[in-house]
Amino acid sequence: MLDAVVVGAGPNGLTAAVELARRGFSVAVFEARGTVGGGARTEELTLPGFRHDPCAAAHPLAVNSPAFRALPLERYGLEWLHAELPMAHPFPDGTAAVLSRSVGETAASFGPRDAGAYRRLVEPFLPRWDRLVRDFMSLPLTALPRDPVTLARFGLAGLPPATLLMRRFRDEPARALFAGLVGHVMAPLGGFATGAVGLVFALAAHARGWPLARGGSQALSDALEAHLRDLGGEVHTDYEVKRLDDLPPARAYVFDTSPTALARIAGFGSHYAGYRYGPGVFKIDYALDGPVPWTAKEARAAGTVQIGADSAEIGAALRAASREGRAPDRPFLITTQPSVVDPTRAPEGKHVFWAYGHVPHGWTGDLTDAVERQLERFAPGFRDRVLARATAGPPELAARNANYVGGDIATGAASGLQLLLRPKLTLFPYHTPHPAIFICSSATPPGPGVHGMSGHNAAKAVWKRLRQT
Ligand SMILES: Cc1cc2nc3c(=O)[nH]c(=O)nc-3n(C[C@H](O)[C@H](O)[C@H](O)COP(=O)(O)OP(=O)(O)OC[C@H]3O[C@@H](n4cnc5c(N)ncnc54)[C@H](O)[C@@H]3O)c2cc1C
């Protein structure tokens, strides 16, 4: 009998499997798709030679993840590439705010009236970042935090809504950039603890950047898989699990799935009925004839570019998708341009680029025109560079990955208490009604993103049980 079976080979499932195998447990992973990776994979979605990331491309959370940093992933081919700037936020007048590795350069881009406020916000946390990130990503705490004072200070700054934190800034560059950071987890700006979301992304940039993986995000997943196999773990692809009987006998089962799917597969009835899913996204992968013709020079040097003219426009776009049940006319866009730093992603002189905007849960419309009108405001001539595009709205995203219920790429609304405490209000979120069944997906803390920390935290709960039984 196996010690543990993991269902789903996303970053969290693979991390849980690796953590268990490293501790000498026998592990097998079962993945519905033909390749491992879940939200961290790379495919030729448009034209031959164009290597796109259908989901995650920018990795501020992965490069800062205590779980990944403890693994020898570079030995298995993972290489982080840093663009000159982690992130840029251009404005229609051709200027831009930036999130740079340097606090000084970032503060300067916000203008003289906000530079000091930004420094005062981030500088106290940076010397203690490694302990803070470990404590924050281990919430809810079942052991003493490593640095309770810094964690408490971070809570005071981050637990109120982002709108309150943004009042520290007087001008739009800082306000818009910060509003955009909150949009990365599809959280409404006025929501509980959304200040913490913006702060984590900003601190991550200053600490270790927002890199991309050479060759695409698949490199991270392939490194995790290769390490797992070296440790004796098995990986089975093209294996969708519909019932527990589909799985071999094991002492523990770990699900990198949505709570809804877990409840269906394990027969947990209405156990997760209170779990809420959030808005969806509409994503476009582009093959381009050249780089994006951004007006702002900073945007040409950044791995990630946020698009939203000001904080009001960004707030309106997030509200339209999450509260008003309609697609925004001017969507807030998150875009990445991996081939700015990685020539392996496209034929010589060509580029891959992706952009997504928020839409209501389960939305079935086509946002392509609104996305491209928005891009043309900041990069006139963008459309002329498009060689091919692959679009995916909520139904296509959910078909690619069952965890993206209704196109919700966070696998659960990042709002209210559910932003931090998911999938239920409990100190033991990785446990389920069955003592041998665990959940490790981004529906558990610390939530969405490629960081493997949900898998890491869940694996701890699993090995504690395996050692007791
Ligand atoms: C368009 C988009 C852009 C994103 N951009 C970023 C980004 O730039 N940076 C970032 O950090 N994050 C980003 N994310 C979010 C990130 O991809 C996810 O938060 C992360 O992948 C979650 O990891 P996970 O392991 O919990 O689940 P997933 O990565 O979703 O993996 C779950 C796996 O389980 C498999 N599975 C599900 N059900 C079953 C079943 N019944 N049987 C077998 N297998 C099953 C799925 O096929 C999948 O492979 C993005 C996501 C999307 C969709």
Coordinates of C-alpha atoms and ligand atoms in Angstrom, one line a residue:
M1 CA 0.0 0.0 0.0
L2 CA 1.2 3.5 -0.8
D3 CA 1.8 6.0 2.0
A4 CA 0.2 8.8 0.0
V5 CA -1.7 9.5 -3.2
V6 CA -1.9 13.0 -4.6
V7 CA -4.7 14.0 -7.0
G8 CA -3.7 16.9 -9.3
A9 CA -0.2 17.9 -10.4
G10 CA -0.4 21.6 -10.0
P11 CA 2.4 23.4 -8.1
N12 CA 0.7 22.6 -4.8
G13 CA 0.1 18.9 -5.6
L14 CA 3.6 18.4 -6.8
T15 CA 5.1 20.3 -3.8
A16 CA 3.0 18.1 -1.4
A17 CA 4.2 15.0 -3.2
V18 CA 7.9 16.1 -3.1
E19 CA 7.7 17.1 0.6
L20 CA 6.3 13.6 1.5
A21 CA 8.8 11.7 -0.7
R22 CA 11.7 13.7 0.8
R23 CA 10.6 12.4 4.2
G24 CA 10.8 8.8 2.9
F25 CA 7.1 8.2 2.2
S26 CA 6.0 6.4 -0.9
V27 CA 3.9 8.7 -3.1
A28 CA 2.0 8.6 -6.4
V29 CA 0.5 11.6 -8.2
F30 CA -2.5 11.3 -10.6
E31 CA -3.1 14.2 -13.0
A32 CA -6.1 14.6 -15.4
R33 CA -4.1 16.4 -18.1
G34 CA -1.4 14.9 -20.4
T35 CA 1.4 16.9 -18.7
V36 CA 2.1 18.1 -15.2
G37 CA 1.9 21.7 -14.1
G38 CA -1.7 22.8 -13.7
G39 CA -1.5 26.6 -13.6
A40 CA 2.3 26.5 -14.2
R41 CA 2.7 25.0 -17.7
T42 CA 3.8 26.0 -21.2
E43 CA 2.3 25.2 -24.6
E44 CA 2.5 26.2 -28.2
L45 CA -1.0 27.7 -28.1
T46 CA -0.8 29.8 -31.3
L47 CA 1.9 29.1 -33.9
P48 CA 4.9 26.7 -34.1
G49 CA 7.8 28.0 -32.1
F50 CA 5.8 30.3 -29.9
R51 CA 5.9 28.9 -26.3
H52 CA 3.0 30.4 -24.3
D53 CA 2.1 30.1 -20.6
P54 CA -1.6 29.4 -20.6
C55 CA -1.8 30.5 -16.9
A56 CA 1.0 31.8 -14.7
A57 CA 4.0 33.5 -16.2
A58 CA 5.4 35.9 -13.6
H59 CA 6.8 34.4 -10.4
P60 CA 7.1 36.9 -7.5
L61 CA 5.5 34.3 -5.2
A62 CA 7.5 31.3 -6.5
V63 CA 10.9 32.9 -6.2
N64 CA 10.0 34.1 -2.6
S65 CA 8.4 30.8 -1.6
P66 CA 10.1 29.2 1.5
A67 CA 8.9 25.8 0.1
F68 CA 10.6 26.2 -3.3
R69 CA 13.7 27.9 -2.0
A70 CA 14.3 24.8 0.2
L71 CA 14.3 22.5 -2.9
P72 CA 17.1 21.9 -5.3
L73 CA 15.0 23.0 -8.4
E74 CA 17.9 24.7 -10.2
R75 CA 19.6 21.3 -10.3
Y76 CA 16.6 20.1 -12.4
G77 CA 16.8 22.9 -14.9
L78 CA 14.9 25.8 -13.3
E79 CA 16.4 29.2 -14.1
W80 CA 14.9 32.5 -13.1
L81 CA 15.2 35.3 -15.6
H82 CA 14.8 38.9 -14.4
A83 CA 13.6 41.7 -16.7
E84 CA 15.2 45.1 -16.1
L85 CA 12.0 46.0 -14.2
P86 CA 9.8 43.5 -12.4
M87 CA 6.7 45.5 -13.2
A88 CA 5.6 48.7 -14.8
H89 CA 2.3 50.6 -14.7
P90 CA 2.1 53.0 -17.7
F91 CA -0.4 55.9 -18.0
P92 CA -2.1 57.3 -21.0
D93 CA 0.2 60.4 -21.1
G94 CA 3.3 58.2 -21.7
T95 CA 4.6 58.3 -18.2
A96 CA 4.8 55.2 -15.9
A97 CA 5.0 54.2 -12.2
V98 CA 7.3 51.2 -11.7
L99 CA 7.9 48.4 -9.2
S100 CA 11.6 48.0 -9.3
R101 CA 14.0 45.9 -7.2
S102 CA 15.1 49.2 -5.7
V103 CA 12.8 50.9 -3.2
G104 CA 14.3 54.2 -4.1
E105 CA 13.6 53.8 -7.9
T106 CA 10.1 52.7 -7.1
A107 CA 9.4 55.6 -4.7
A108 CA 10.9 58.1 -7.2
S109 CA 8.5 56.9 -9.9
F110 CA 5.6 57.9 -7.6
G111 CA 6.6 61.5 -7.5
P112 CA 7.9 63.7 -4.7
R113 CA 4.6 63.9 -2.8
D114 CA 4.4 60.1 -2.3
A115 CA 8.0 58.9 -2.3
G116 CA 8.4 59.2 1.5
A117 CA 5.1 57.6 2.2
Y118 CA 6.1 54.6 0.1
R119 CA 9.4 54.2 1.8
R120 CA 7.8 54.4 5.3
L121 CA 5.3 51.7 4.2
V122 CA 7.7 49.1 2.9
E123 CA 11.1 49.7 4.5
P124 CA 10.3 48.5 8.0
F125 CA 9.4 45.0 6.6
L126 CA 12.3 44.4 4.2
P127 CA 15.0 43.4 6.7
R128 CA 12.6 40.9 8.2
W129 CA 11.0 39.7 5.0
D130 CA 12.1 36.1 5.1
R131 CA 10.6 35.5 8.5
L132 CA 7.5 37.5 7.6
V133 CA 6.8 35.6 4.4
R134 CA 7.2 32.3 6.2
D135 CA 4.8 33.3 9.0
F136 CA 2.3 34.9 6.6
M137 CA 2.3 31.9 4.2
S138 CA 1.7 29.6 7.2
L139 CA -1.5 31.3 8.3
P140 CA -3.7 30.2 10.1
L141 CA -0.9 29.6 12.6
T142 CA -0.8 26.3 14.3
A143 CA 2.7 26.9 15.7
L144 CA 4.3 30.1 17.2
P145 CA 5.2 32.7 14.5
R146 CA 8.9 33.2 14.0
D147 CA 8.6 36.9 14.3
P148 CA 5.3 37.8 16.1
V149 CA 6.1 41.5 16.3
T150 CA 6.7 41.9 12.6
L151 CA 3.6 39.8 11.8
A152 CA 1.5 41.9 14.1
R153 CA 2.8 45.1 12.5
F154 CA 2.2 43.7 9.0
G155 CA -1.4 42.8 10.1
L156 CA -2.0 46.4 11.3
A157 CA -0.9 47.7 7.9
G158 CA -2.4 45.0 5.7
L159 CA -5.7 43.8 7.3
P160 CA -7.7 47.0 6.5
P161 CA -8.9 47.4 3.0
A162 CA -6.5 48.5 0.3
T163 CA -8.5 51.7 -0.2
L164 CA -7.5 52.8 3.3
L165 CA -3.8 52.0 2.7
M166 CA -4.0 53.9 -0.6
R167 CA -5.0 57.0 1.3
R168 CA -1.4 57.3 2.4
F169 CA -0.7 58.3 -1.2
R170 CA -1.7 61.7 -2.6
D171 CA -1.1 61.1 -6.3
E172 CA -2.3 58.6 -8.9
P173 CA 1.0 56.9 -9.8
A174 CA 1.2 55.2 -6.4
R175 CA -2.5 54.8 -6.0
A176 CA -3.0 53.2 -9.4
L177 CA 0.0 50.9 -9.1
F178 CA -1.2 49.7 -5.7
A179 CA -4.8 49.2 -6.8
G180 CA -3.4 47.1 -9.7
L181 CA -1.4 44.9 -7.3
V182 CA -4.6 44.0 -5.4
G183 CA -6.2 43.1 -8.8
H184 CA -3.7 40.3 -9.1
V185 CA -5.7 38.2 -6.7
M186 CA -9.0 39.4 -8.1
A187 CA -9.9 41.0 -4.8
P188 CA -12.2 44.1 -4.6
L189 CA -10.2 47.1 -3.4
G190 CA -12.5 47.8 -0.5
G191 CA -12.2 44.2 0.8
F192 CA -10.8 42.9 4.1
A193 CA -7.0 42.4 4.2
T194 CA -6.6 43.6 0.6
G195 CA -3.9 46.0 1.8
A196 CA -1.8 42.9 2.7
V197 CA -2.2 41.6 -0.9
G198 CA -0.7 44.8 -2.4
L199 CA 2.1 44.9 0.3
V200 CA 3.1 41.2 -0.3
F201 CA 3.5 41.8 -4.1
A202 CA 5.5 45.0 -3.5
L203 CA 7.8 43.5 -0.9
A204 CA 8.3 40.4 -3.0
A205 CA 9.6 42.6 -5.8
H206 CA 12.1 44.4 -3.6
A207 CA 13.2 41.2 -1.9
R208 CA 13.7 38.9 -4.9
G209 CA 12.0 40.4 -8.0
W210 CA 9.2 39.1 -10.2
P211 CA 11.1 36.7 -12.5
L212 CA 10.0 34.4 -15.3
A213 CA 11.2 30.9 -15.7
R214 CA 13.6 30.3 -18.7
G215 CA 11.6 28.3 -21.3
G216 CA 8.3 29.1 -19.5
S217 CA 6.5 28.1 -16.3
Q218 CA 6.6 24.5 -17.3
A219 CA 10.3 24.5 -16.3
L220 CA 9.2 24.9 -12.7
S221 CA 6.7 22.1 -12.9
D222 CA 9.1 19.8 -14.8
A223 CA 11.8 20.5 -12.1
L224 CA 9.3 19.5 -9.4
E225 CA 8.3 16.3 -11.3
A226 CA 12.0 15.3 -12.0
H227 CA 12.9 15.8 -8.3
L228 CA 9.9 13.8 -7.2
R229 CA 10.8 10.9 -9.6
D230 CA 14.4 11.0 -8.3
L231 CA 13.0 10.6 -4.8
G232 CA 11.1 7.5 -5.9
G233 CA 7.7 9.1 -6.5
E234 CA 5.4 8.1 -9.4
V235 CA 3.5 10.4 -11.7
H236 CA 0.5 9.3 -13.8
T237 CA -0.9 11.7 -16.3
D238 CA -4.1 11.5 -18.4
Y239 CA -5.7 10.1 -15.3
E240 CA -8.8 12.0 -14.2
V241 CA -10.0 11.0 -10.8
K242 CA -13.8 10.8 -10.6
R243 CA -14.3 8.6 -7.5
L244 CA -12.1 7.4 -4.7
D245 CA -12.3 3.9 -6.1
D246 CA -10.2 5.2 -9.1
L247 CA -7.2 5.4 -6.8
P248 CA -4.9 2.7 -5.5
P249 CA -5.1 1.9 -1.7
A250 CA -3.1 4.5 0.3
R251 CA -2.7 5.6 3.9
A252 CA -3.5 9.2 2.9
Y253 CA -5.1 11.0 0.0
V254 CA -4.2 14.6 -0.8
F255 CA -6.4 16.6 -3.2
D256 CA -5.0 19.5 -5.3
T257 CA -8.5 20.2 -6.5
S258 CA -11.4 22.6 -5.8
P259 CA -13.3 21.9 -2.6
T260 CA -16.4 21.2 -4.8
A261 CA -14.6 18.5 -6.8
L262 CA -13.2 17.0 -3.6
A263 CA -16.7 16.9 -2.0
R264 CA -18.1 15.1 -5.1
I265 CA -15.2 12.6 -5.4
A266 CA -15.0 11.8 -1.6
G267 CA -18.7 12.0 -0.9
F268 CA -18.5 14.9 1.5
G269 CA -22.0 16.1 0.7
S270 CA -22.5 19.7 1.7
H271 CA -19.3 20.0 3.7
Y272 CA -18.0 22.8 1.5
A273 CA -21.4 24.2 0.5
G274 CA -20.5 27.6 2.0
Y275 CA -17.4 28.0 -0.1
R276 CA -17.7 30.9 -2.6
Y277 CA -16.2 31.2 -6.1
G278 CA -15.2 34.5 -7.4
P279 CA -15.2 36.3 -10.8
G280 CA -13.5 34.8 -13.8
V281 CA -10.9 36.1 -16.3
F282 CA -10.7 36.4 -20.0
K283 CA -7.2 35.6 -21.2
I284 CA -5.5 36.2 -24.5
D285 CA -2.2 34.7 -25.6
Y286 CA -0.6 36.5 -28.5
A287 CA 2.1 35.6 -31.0
L288 CA 3.5 39.0 -32.0
D289 CA 5.6 40.2 -34.9
G290 CA 7.7 42.3 -32.6
P291 CA 7.7 43.7 -29.1
V292 CA 4.6 45.5 -27.7
P293 CA 5.0 49.1 -28.9
W294 CA 4.4 50.6 -25.4
T295 CA 4.6 54.4 -25.4
A296 CA 6.2 54.4 -21.9
K297 CA 9.8 53.2 -22.1
E298 CA 9.5 51.7 -18.6
A299 CA 6.9 49.3 -19.9
R300 CA 9.2 48.0 -22.6
A301 CA 11.7 46.9 -20.0
A302 CA 9.3 45.2 -17.6
G303 CA 8.4 41.5 -17.3
T304 CA 4.8 42.3 -16.1
V305 CA 2.8 45.4 -17.2
Q306 CA -0.4 46.5 -15.4
I307 CA -2.9 48.4 -17.5
G308 CA -5.4 50.8 -15.9
A309 CA -5.5 54.5 -16.4
D310 CA -6.0 55.4 -12.8
S311 CA -7.2 53.8 -9.5
A312 CA -10.8 54.8 -10.2
E313 CA -10.8 53.0 -13.6
I314 CA -9.2 49.9 -12.0
G315 CA -11.7 49.9 -9.1
A316 CA -14.6 50.2 -11.5
A317 CA -13.3 47.3 -13.6
L318 CA -12.9 45.1 -10.5
R319 CA -16.3 46.0 -9.2
A320 CA -18.0 45.4 -12.6
A321 CA -16.7 41.8 -12.7
S322 CA -17.1 40.9 -9.0
R323 CA -20.2 42.8 -7.9
E324 CA -22.2 44.1 -10.9
G325 CA -22.2 41.0 -13.0
R326 CA -21.0 42.6 -16.2
A327 CA -17.8 42.8 -18.2
P328 CA -16.0 46.1 -17.8
D329 CA -15.9 48.5 -20.8
R330 CA -12.3 49.3 -19.9
P331 CA -10.9 46.2 -18.3
F332 CA -8.0 46.3 -15.8
L333 CA -5.4 44.2 -17.5
I334 CA -2.5 42.2 -16.2
T335 CA 0.0 41.5 -19.0
T336 CA 3.3 39.6 -19.2
Q337 CA 5.9 39.7 -21.9
P338 CA 8.3 36.8 -21.3
S339 CA 10.3 37.1 -24.5
V340 CA 11.6 40.5 -23.3
V341 CA 14.1 38.4 -21.3
D342 CA 13.8 34.9 -22.8
P343 CA 14.6 34.5 -26.5
T344 CA 13.7 30.7 -26.3
R345 CA 10.0 31.6 -26.2
A346 CA 9.5 32.7 -29.8
P347 CA 11.3 32.6 -33.2
E348 CA 14.0 35.3 -33.7
G349 CA 12.6 38.8 -33.6
K350 CA 9.1 37.6 -32.6
H351 CA 7.4 37.7 -29.2
V352 CA 4.9 36.0 -26.9
F353 CA 2.7 38.2 -24.8
W354 CA -0.4 37.6 -22.7
A355 CA -3.1 39.8 -21.2
Y356 CA -6.1 39.1 -19.1
G357 CA -9.0 41.1 -17.7
H358 CA -11.7 40.3 -15.1
V359 CA -15.2 39.2 -16.1
P360 CA -18.1 37.8 -14.1
H361 CA -18.1 34.3 -12.9
G362 CA -19.0 31.9 -15.7
W363 CA -19.2 34.8 -18.3
T364 CA -19.6 33.5 -21.8
G365 CA -18.9 36.6 -23.9
D366 CA -15.9 37.7 -25.9
L367 CA -13.7 40.4 -24.3
T368 CA -11.1 40.5 -27.2
D369 CA -12.2 43.9 -28.6
A370 CA -12.3 45.6 -25.2
V371 CA -8.8 44.2 -24.2
E372 CA -7.3 45.4 -27.5
R373 CA -8.9 48.8 -27.3
Q374 CA -7.4 49.1 -23.8
L375 CA -3.9 48.0 -25.0
E376 CA -4.1 50.4 -28.0
R377 CA -4.4 53.3 -25.5
F378 CA -1.0 52.5 -24.0
A379 CA 0.7 50.8 -27.0
P380 CA -0.7 52.4 -30.2
G381 CA -0.1 50.0 -33.1
F382 CA -0.4 46.9 -30.9
R383 CA -3.0 45.3 -33.2
D384 CA -0.7 45.6 -36.2
R385 CA 1.9 43.4 -34.5
V386 CA -0.6 40.5 -33.8
L387 CA 0.3 37.3 -35.8
A388 CA -2.1 35.0 -33.9
R389 CA -4.1 35.0 -30.7
A390 CA -5.6 32.2 -28.6
T391 CA -8.5 33.4 -26.4
A392 CA -9.9 31.7 -23.3
G393 CA -12.9 32.9 -21.3
P394 CA -14.3 31.2 -18.2
P395 CA -15.7 28.1 -20.0
E396 CA -12.4 27.5 -21.8
L397 CA -10.3 28.1 -18.6
A398 CA -12.6 25.7 -16.7
A399 CA -12.3 23.1 -19.4
R400 CA -8.4 23.4 -19.4
N401 CA -8.3 23.0 -15.6
A402 CA -11.2 21.8 -13.4
N403 CA -9.9 23.9 -10.5
Y404 CA -10.8 27.2 -12.3
V405 CA -14.5 26.9 -11.5
G406 CA -16.5 29.4 -13.6
G407 CA -13.1 30.8 -14.8
D408 CA -12.1 31.8 -11.2
I409 CA -8.3 31.4 -11.5
A410 CA -8.0 31.8 -7.7
T411 CA -10.1 28.6 -7.1
G412 CA -12.4 30.5 -4.7
A413 CA -13.3 34.2 -4.1
A414 CA -10.4 36.1 -2.6
S415 CA -12.8 38.3 -0.5
G416 CA -14.0 38.6 3.0
L417 CA -12.5 36.2 5.5
Q418 CA -12.2 33.7 2.7
L419 CA -9.1 35.6 1.4
L420 CA -7.1 34.3 4.4
L421 CA -9.2 31.5 5.9
R422 CA -10.2 29.0 3.3
P423 CA -11.9 26.6 2.5
K424 CA -13.6 26.9 5.9
L425 CA -13.1 28.9 9.1
T426 CA -10.8 26.5 10.9
L427 CA -7.3 26.2 12.3
F428 CA -6.9 23.1 10.2
P429 CA -7.8 24.0 6.7
Y430 CA -5.9 21.1 5.1
H431 CA -8.0 18.5 7.0
T432 CA -11.4 17.2 5.7
P433 CA -14.2 15.3 7.3
H434 CA -12.2 12.1 6.6
P435 CA -9.0 11.7 8.7
A436 CA -7.0 10.2 5.8
I437 CA -8.1 12.8 3.2
F438 CA -6.5 16.2 2.9
I439 CA -6.8 19.2 0.5
C440 CA -3.8 21.2 -0.7
S441 CA -4.9 23.4 -3.6
S442 CA -5.0 27.2 -3.7
A443 CA -8.5 26.9 -2.1
T444 CA -6.4 26.6 1.1
P445 CA -4.1 29.2 2.8
P446 CA -2.1 31.1 1.7
G447 CA -4.4 31.0 -1.4
P448 CA -3.8 31.6 -5.1
G449 CA -0.5 31.9 -6.9
V450 CA 2.4 29.6 -7.8
H451 CA 4.2 29.2 -4.5
G452 CA 3.6 25.6 -3.5
M453 CA 3.0 26.7 0.1
S454 CA -0.5 25.2 0.3
G455 CA 1.1 21.9 -0.7
H456 CA 3.9 22.4 1.8
N457 CA 1.5 23.2 4.7
A458 CA -0.8 20.3 3.8
A459 CA 2.1 17.8 3.5
K460 CA 3.0 18.7 7.2
A461 CA -0.5 17.7 8.2
V462 CA -0.2 14.5 6.2
W463 CA 3.2 13.4 7.6
K464 CA 2.0 14.1 11.1
R465 CA -0.8 11.7 10.6
L466 CA 1.3 9.1 8.8
R467 CA 3.8 9.1 11.7
Q468 CA 0.9 8.5 14.2
T469 CA -0.9 5.7 12.4
Ligands
LIG1 C1 -4.6 32.9 -16.7 C2 -3.9 32.7 -15.4 C3 -2.8 33.5 -15.1 C4 -2.2 33.4 -13.9 N1 -1.0 34.1 -13.6 C5 -0.3 33.9 -12.5 C6 1.0 34.4 -12.4 O1 1.5 35.1 -13.3 N2 1.7 34.2 -11.3 C7 1.2 33.3 -10.3 O2 1.9 33.1 -9.3 N3 0.0 32.7 -10.4 C8 -0.8 33.0 -11.5 N4 -1.9 32.3 -11.7 C9 -2.5 31.5 -10.6 C10 -1.8 30.1 -10.5 O3 -1.7 29.5 -11.8 C11 -2.6 29.2 -9.6 O4 -2.9 29.9 -8.4 C12 -1.8 28.0 -9.2 O5 -1.5 27.2 -10.3 C13 -2.6 27.1 -8.2 O6 -1.9 25.9 -8.0 P1 -2.6 24.6 -7.5 O7 -1.6 23.5 -7.4 O8 -3.4 24.9 -6.3 O9 -3.7 24.2 -8.7 P2 -3.6 24.1 -10.2 O10 -2.3 24.7 -10.7 O11 -4.8 24.6 -10.7 O12 -3.4 22.6 -10.5 C14 -4.5 21.7 -10.2 C15 -4.2 20.4 -11.0 O13 -5.1 19.4 -10.6 C16 -5.6 18.7 -11.8 N5 -6.9 18.1 -11.4 C17 -8.0 18.8 -11.0 N6 -9.0 17.9 -10.8 C18 -8.5 16.7 -11.0 C19 -9.0 15.4 -11.0 N7 -10.3 15.1 -10.6 N8 -8.2 14.3 -11.3 C20 -6.9 14.5 -11.6 N9 -6.4 15.7 -11.7 C21 -7.1 16.8 -11.4 C22 -5.7 19.8 -12.8 O14 -5.7 19.3 -14.1 C23 -4.4 20.6 -12.5 O15 -3.3 20.1 -13.2 C24 -2.6 32.4 -13.0 C25 -3.7 31.6 -13.3 C26 -4.3 31.7 -14.5 C27 -5.4 30.8 -14.9

